[in-house]
Tab-separated table of C-alpha atoms in Angstrom:
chain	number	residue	atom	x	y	z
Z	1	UNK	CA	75.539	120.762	103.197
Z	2	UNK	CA	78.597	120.295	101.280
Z	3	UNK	CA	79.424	123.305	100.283
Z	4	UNK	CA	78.436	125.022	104.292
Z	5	UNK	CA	81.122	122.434	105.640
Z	6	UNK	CA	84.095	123.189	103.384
Z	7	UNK	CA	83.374	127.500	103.552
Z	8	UNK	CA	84.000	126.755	107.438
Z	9	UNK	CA	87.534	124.320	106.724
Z	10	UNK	CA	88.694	127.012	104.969
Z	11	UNK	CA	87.037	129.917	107.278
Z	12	UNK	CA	90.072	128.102	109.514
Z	13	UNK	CA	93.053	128.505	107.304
Z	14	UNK	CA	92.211	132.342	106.755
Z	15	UNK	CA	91.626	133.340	110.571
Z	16	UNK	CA	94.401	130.881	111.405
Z	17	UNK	CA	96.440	132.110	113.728
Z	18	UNK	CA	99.981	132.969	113.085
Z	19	UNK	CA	102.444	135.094	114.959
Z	20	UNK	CA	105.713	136.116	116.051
Z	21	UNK	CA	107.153	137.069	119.657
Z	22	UNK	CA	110.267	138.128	121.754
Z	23	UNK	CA	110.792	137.065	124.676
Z	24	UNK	CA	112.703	137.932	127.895
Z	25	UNK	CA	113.965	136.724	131.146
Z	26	UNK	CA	113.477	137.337	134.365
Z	27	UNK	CA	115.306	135.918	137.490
Z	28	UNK	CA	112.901	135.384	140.559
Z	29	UNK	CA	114.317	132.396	142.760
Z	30	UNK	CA	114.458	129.280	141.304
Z	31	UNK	CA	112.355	129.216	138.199
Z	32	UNK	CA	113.143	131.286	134.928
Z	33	UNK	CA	110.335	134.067	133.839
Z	34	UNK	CA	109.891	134.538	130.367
Z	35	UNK	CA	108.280	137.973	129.254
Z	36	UNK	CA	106.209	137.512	126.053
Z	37	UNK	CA	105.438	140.215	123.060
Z	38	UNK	CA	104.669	140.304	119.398
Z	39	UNK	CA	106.980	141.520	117.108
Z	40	UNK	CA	107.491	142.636	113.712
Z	41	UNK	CA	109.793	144.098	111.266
Z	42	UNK	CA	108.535	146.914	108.323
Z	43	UNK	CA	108.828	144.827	105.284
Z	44	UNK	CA	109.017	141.016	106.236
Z	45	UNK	CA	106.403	138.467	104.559
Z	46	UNK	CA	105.959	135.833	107.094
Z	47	UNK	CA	104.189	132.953	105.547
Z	48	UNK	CA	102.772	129.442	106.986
Z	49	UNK	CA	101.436	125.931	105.545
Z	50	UNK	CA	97.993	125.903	106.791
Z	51	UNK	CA	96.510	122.126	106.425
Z	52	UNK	CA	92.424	122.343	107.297
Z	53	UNK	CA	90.623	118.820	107.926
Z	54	UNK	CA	86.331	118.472	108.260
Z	55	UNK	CA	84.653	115.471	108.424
Z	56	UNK	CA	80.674	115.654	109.148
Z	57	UNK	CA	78.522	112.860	109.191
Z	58	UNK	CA	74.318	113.659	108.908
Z	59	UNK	CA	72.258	110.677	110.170
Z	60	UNK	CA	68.454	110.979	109.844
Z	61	UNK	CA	66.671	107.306	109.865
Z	62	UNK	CA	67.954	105.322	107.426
Z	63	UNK	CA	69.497	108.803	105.461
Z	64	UNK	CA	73.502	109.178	106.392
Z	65	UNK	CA	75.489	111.788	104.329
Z	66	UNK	CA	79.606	111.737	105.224
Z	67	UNK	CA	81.091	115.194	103.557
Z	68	UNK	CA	84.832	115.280	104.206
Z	69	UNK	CA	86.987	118.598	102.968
Z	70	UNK	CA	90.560	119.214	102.547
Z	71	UNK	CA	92.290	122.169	102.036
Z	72	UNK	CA	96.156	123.116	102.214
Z	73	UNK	CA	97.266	127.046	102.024
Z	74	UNK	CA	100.003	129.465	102.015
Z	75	UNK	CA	98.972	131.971	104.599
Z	76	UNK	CA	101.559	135.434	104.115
Z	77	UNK	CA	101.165	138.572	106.337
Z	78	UNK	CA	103.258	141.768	105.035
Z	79	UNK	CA	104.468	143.775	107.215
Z	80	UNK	CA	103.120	146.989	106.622
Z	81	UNK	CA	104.297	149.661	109.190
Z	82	UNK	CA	105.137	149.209	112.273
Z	83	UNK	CA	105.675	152.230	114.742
Z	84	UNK	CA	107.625	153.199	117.801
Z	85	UNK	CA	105.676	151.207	120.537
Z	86	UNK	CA	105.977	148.135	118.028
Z	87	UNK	CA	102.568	148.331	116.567
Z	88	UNK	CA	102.267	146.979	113.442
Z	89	UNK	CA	99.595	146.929	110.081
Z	90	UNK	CA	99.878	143.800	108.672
Z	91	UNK	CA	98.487	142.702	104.653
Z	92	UNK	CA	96.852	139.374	104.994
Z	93	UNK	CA	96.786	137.270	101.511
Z	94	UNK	CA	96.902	133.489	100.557
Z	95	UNK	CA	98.963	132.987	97.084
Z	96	UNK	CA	97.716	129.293	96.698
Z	97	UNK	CA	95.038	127.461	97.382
Z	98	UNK	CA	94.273	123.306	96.779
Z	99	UNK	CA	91.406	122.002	97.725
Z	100	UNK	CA	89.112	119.182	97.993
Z	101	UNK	CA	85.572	117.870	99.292
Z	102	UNK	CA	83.263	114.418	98.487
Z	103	UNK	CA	79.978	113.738	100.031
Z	104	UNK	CA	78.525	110.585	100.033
Z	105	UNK	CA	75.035	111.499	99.253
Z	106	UNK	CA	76.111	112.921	95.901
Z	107	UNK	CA	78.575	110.365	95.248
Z	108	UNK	CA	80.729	113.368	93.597
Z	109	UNK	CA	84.548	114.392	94.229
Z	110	UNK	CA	85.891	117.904	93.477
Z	111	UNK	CA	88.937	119.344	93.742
Z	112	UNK	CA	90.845	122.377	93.057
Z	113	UNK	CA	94.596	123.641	92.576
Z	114	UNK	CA	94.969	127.430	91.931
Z	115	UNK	CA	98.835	126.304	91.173
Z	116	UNK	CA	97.841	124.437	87.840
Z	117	UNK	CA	94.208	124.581	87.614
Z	118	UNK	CA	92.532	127.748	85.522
Z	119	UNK	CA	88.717	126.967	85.820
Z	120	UNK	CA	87.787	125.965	89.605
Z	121	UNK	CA	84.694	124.244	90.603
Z	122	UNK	CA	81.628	126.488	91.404
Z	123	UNK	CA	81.473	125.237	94.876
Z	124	UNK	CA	85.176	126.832	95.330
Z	125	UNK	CA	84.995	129.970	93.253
Z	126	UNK	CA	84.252	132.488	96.067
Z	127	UNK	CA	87.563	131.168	97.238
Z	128	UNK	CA	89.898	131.143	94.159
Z	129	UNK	CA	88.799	134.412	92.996
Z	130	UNK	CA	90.181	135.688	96.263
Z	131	UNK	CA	94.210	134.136	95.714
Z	132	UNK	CA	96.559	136.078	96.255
Z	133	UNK	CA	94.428	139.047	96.833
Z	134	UNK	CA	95.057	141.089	99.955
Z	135	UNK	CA	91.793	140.277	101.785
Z	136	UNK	CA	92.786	141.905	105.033
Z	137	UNK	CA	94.305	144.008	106.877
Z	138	UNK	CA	94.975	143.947	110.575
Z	139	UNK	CA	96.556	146.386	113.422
Z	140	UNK	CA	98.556	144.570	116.418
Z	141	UNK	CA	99.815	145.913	119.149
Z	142	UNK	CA	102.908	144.129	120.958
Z	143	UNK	CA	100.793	142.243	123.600
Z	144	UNK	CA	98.418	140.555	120.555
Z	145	UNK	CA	95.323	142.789	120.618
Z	146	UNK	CA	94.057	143.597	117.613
Z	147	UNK	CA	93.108	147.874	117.294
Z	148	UNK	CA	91.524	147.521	114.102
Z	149	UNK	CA	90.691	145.101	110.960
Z	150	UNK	CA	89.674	145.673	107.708
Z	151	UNK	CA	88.526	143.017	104.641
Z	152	UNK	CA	87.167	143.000	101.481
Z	153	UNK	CA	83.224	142.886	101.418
Z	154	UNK	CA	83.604	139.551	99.718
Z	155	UNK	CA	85.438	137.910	102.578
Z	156	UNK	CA	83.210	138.635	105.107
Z	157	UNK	CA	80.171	137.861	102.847
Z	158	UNK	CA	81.090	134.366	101.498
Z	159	UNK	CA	83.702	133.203	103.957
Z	160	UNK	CA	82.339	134.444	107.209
Z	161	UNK	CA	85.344	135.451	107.780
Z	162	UNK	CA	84.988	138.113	110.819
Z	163	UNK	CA	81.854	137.805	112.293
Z	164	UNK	CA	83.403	140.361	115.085
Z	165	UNK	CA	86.733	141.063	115.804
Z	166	UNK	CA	86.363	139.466	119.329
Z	167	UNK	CA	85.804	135.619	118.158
Z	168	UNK	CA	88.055	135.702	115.033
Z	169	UNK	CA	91.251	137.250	116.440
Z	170	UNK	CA	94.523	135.925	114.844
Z	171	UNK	CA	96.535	136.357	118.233
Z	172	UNK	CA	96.428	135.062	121.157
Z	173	UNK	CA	96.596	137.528	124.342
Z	174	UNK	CA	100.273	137.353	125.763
Z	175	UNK	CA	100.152	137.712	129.793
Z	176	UNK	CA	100.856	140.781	131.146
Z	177	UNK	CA	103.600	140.256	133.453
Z	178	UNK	CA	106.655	137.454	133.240
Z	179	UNK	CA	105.388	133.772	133.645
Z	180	UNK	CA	107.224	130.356	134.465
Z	181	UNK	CA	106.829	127.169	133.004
Z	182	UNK	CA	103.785	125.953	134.455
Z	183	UNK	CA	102.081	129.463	134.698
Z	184	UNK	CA	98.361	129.918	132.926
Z	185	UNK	CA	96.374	133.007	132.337
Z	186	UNK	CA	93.067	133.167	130.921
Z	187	UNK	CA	91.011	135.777	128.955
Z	188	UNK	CA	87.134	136.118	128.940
Z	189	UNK	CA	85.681	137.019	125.690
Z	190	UNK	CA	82.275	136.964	124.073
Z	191	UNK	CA	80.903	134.320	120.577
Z	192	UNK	CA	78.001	135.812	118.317
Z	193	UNK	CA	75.733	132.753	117.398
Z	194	UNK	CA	72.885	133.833	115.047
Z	195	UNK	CA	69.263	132.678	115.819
Z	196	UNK	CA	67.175	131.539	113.389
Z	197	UNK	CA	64.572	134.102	114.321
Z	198	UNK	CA	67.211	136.634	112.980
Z	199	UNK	CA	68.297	137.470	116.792
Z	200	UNK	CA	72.278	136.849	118.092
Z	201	UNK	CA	73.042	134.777	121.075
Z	202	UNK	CA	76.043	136.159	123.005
Z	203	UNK	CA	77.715	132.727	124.467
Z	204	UNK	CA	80.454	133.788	126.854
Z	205	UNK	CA	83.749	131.794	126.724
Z	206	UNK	CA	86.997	131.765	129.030
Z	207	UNK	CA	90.244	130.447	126.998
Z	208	UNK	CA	92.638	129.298	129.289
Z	209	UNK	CA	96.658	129.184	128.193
Z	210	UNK	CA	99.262	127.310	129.860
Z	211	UNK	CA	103.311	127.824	129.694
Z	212	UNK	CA	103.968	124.069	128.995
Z	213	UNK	CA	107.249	123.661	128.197
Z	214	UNK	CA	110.838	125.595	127.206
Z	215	UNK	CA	112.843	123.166	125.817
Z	216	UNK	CA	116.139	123.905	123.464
Z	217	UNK	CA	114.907	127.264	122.538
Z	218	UNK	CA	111.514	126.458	121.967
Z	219	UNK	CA	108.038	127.210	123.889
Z	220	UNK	CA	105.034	125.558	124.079
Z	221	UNK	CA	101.482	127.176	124.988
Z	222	UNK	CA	98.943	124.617	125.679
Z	223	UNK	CA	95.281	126.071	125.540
Z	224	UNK	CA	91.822	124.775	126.238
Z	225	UNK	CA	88.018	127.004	125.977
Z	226	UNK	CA	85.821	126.520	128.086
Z	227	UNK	CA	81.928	127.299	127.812
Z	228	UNK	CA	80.522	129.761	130.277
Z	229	UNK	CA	77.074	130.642	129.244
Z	230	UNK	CA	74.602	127.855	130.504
Z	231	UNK	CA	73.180	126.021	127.235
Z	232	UNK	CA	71.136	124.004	128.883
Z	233	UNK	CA	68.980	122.157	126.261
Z	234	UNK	CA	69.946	124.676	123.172
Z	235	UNK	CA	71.010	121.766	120.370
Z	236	UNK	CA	71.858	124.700	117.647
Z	237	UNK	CA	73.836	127.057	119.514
Z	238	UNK	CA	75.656	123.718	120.775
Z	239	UNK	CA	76.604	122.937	117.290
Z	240	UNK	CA	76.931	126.150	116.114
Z	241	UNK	CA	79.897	126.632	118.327
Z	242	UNK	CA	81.721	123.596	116.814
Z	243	UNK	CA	84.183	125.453	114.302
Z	244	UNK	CA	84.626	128.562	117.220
Z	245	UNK	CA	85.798	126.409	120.100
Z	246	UNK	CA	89.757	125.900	119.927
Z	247	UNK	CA	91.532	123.704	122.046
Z	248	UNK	CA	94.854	122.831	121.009
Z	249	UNK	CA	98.647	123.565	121.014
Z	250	UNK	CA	101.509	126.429	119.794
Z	251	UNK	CA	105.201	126.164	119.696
Z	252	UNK	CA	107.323	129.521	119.423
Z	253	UNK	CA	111.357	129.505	118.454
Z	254	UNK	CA	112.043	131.391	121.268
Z	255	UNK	CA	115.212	132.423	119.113
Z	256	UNK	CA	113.702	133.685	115.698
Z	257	UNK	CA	110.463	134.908	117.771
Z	258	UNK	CA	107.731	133.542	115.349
Z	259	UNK	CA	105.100	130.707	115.907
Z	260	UNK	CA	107.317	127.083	114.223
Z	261	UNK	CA	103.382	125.193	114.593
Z	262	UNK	CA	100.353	124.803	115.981
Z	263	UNK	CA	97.208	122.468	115.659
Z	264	UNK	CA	93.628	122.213	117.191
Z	265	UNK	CA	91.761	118.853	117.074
Z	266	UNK	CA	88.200	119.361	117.613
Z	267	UNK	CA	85.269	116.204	117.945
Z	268	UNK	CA	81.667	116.730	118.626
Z	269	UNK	CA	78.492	115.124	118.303
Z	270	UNK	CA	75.119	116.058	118.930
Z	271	UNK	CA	71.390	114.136	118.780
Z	272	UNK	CA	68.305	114.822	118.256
Z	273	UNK	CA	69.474	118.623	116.021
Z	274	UNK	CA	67.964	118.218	112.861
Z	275	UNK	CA	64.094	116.863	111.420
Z	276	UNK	CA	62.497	118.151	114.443
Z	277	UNK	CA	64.976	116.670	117.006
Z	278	UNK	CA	64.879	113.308	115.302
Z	279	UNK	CA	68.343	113.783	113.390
Z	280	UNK	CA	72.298	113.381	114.690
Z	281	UNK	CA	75.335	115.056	113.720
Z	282	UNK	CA	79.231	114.406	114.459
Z	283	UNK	CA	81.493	116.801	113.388
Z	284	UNK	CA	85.730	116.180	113.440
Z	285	UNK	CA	87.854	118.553	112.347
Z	286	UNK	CA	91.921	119.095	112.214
Z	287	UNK	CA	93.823	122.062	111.824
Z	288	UNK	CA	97.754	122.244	111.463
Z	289	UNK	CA	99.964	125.379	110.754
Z	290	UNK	CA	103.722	125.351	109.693
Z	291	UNK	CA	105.655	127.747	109.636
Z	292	UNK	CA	107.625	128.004	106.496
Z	293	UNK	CA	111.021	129.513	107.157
Z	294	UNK	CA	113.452	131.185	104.277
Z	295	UNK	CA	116.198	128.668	103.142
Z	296	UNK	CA	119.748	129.804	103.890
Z	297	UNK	CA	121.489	131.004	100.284
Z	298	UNK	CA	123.309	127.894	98.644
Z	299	UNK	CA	126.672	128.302	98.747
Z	300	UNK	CA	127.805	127.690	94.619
Z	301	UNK	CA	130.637	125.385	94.177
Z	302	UNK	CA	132.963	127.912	92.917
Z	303	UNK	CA	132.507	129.700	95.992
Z	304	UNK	CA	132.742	126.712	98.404
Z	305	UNK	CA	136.281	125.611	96.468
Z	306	UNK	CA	137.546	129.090	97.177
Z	307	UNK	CA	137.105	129.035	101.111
Z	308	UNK	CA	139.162	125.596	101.254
């Protein structure tokens, strides 16, 4: 169980979302229109702090088992190419890894640095043989869709890390048209949950984004998913969906044109799942991306003397 929750913590820092944009403005009456695309420069390594939370707590009679996971990574994208409509190929890798997990049933704590540790625990070796390794490799087009992605066997197979391209994008859709404060738009896509007759359940979604705020250069999206496929008494494909459904918020320097942060909070529980329907799970989970800008060059002191 342990090992199952922390695979899908850290399934969140590597689809994380990250992302740049311009922006533009339109003038229609009163309000101020802001036209959104992604952008990209050949040659730029844009890199984020990516903090993933999980706690999961098993209850089955007297039996409990808590399993709590930590993990904290440097996400970098390389710009690969990009071409004359602004498409670009982008190198996915994460140079550093720490991590941590505990459950309470095995009364064990393990943890991992890939800064200053050389031998990781087995339960995290899928995942430190894969630092700073380019594991993927995506092509974006200027409105967020993503033409094509590529990854290492090894990704897919012990991370789960694209299941389909659909449910694990790292974009979000930008609107078509010029929006104002205030403005949503939603897009309609499609979650793969596998049965455990071997069979995949296609649970229909609709994510819904929301213009929030512009304030001193800055935007905020707020976004919520919402469950369109009738589930009616289906306990697994309930919690199955637990690490795919992202509520949250992004903030964009409107100025730079690059995601600044984001988070997603997500808290479920569910009865009667496990031990033929006897059992209970809660699941909480936190997700937080920074973006780590360049430091402007330190001015040495000789230099600083000579401008007085």
């Amino acid at each position: 169980m342990m090992t199952h929750v922390y695979r899908n913590a850290l399934v969140f820092s590597v689809i994380a979302i990250g992302m740049t944009a311009t922006f533009g403005m339109a003038d229609d009456g009163d309000s101020e229109k802001y036209v959104f695309r992604y952008k990209f420069q050949p040659g730029e390594v844009l890199q984020w702090e990516v903090t993933a939370q999980v706690s999961q707590l098993t209850t089955f009679g007297s039996n409990r088992d808590n399993s709590e996971t930590l993990s904290i990574t440097t996400k970098n994208w390389k710009v690969l190419d990009v071409d004359a409509n602004g498409t670009a190929i982008l190198e996915y890798r994460f140079p550093d890894v720490s991590m941590s997990s505990r459950s309470s049933s095995e009364g064990i704590d393990r943890k991992y640095d890939s800064k200053t540790d050389t031998k990781p625990p087995v339960e995290f070796l899928d995942v430190a043989e894969l630092v700073n390794e380019p594991i993927a490799h995506f092509t974006i087009n200027t409105k967020g869709e993503i033409l094509k992605r590529t990854q290492k066997a090894k990704v897919a197979a012990t991370m789960q890390f694209a299941e389909t391209a659909e449910e694990n994008r790292i974009t979000i859709p930008m609107p078509e048209h010029a929006i104002s404060v205030g403005d949503a738009w939603d897009y309609a896509r499609e979650i793969s949950i596998p049965q455990p007759n071997g069979t995949v359940k296609k649970v229909s979604v609709r994510e819904r984004y929301k213009l929030e705020k512009v304030q001193n250069g800055v935007a905020t999206f707020d976004f919520k998913t919402h469950i369109i496929t009738p589930l009616h008494d289906d306990k697994d494909t309930d919690w199955a969906l637990r690490t795919k459904i992202r509520n949250g918020k992004i903030q964009f320097d409107m100025i730079e044109g690059r995601s600044i942060s984001q988070q997603y909070d997500v808290k479920k529980t569910v009865m009667g799942i496990f031990h033929g329907g006897h059992g209970s799970a809660s699941y909480q989970s936190r997700f937080v991306e920074k973006n780590l800008r360049n430091e402007p060059e330190k001015v040495s002191m000789e230099n600083r003397n000579a401008t007085k």
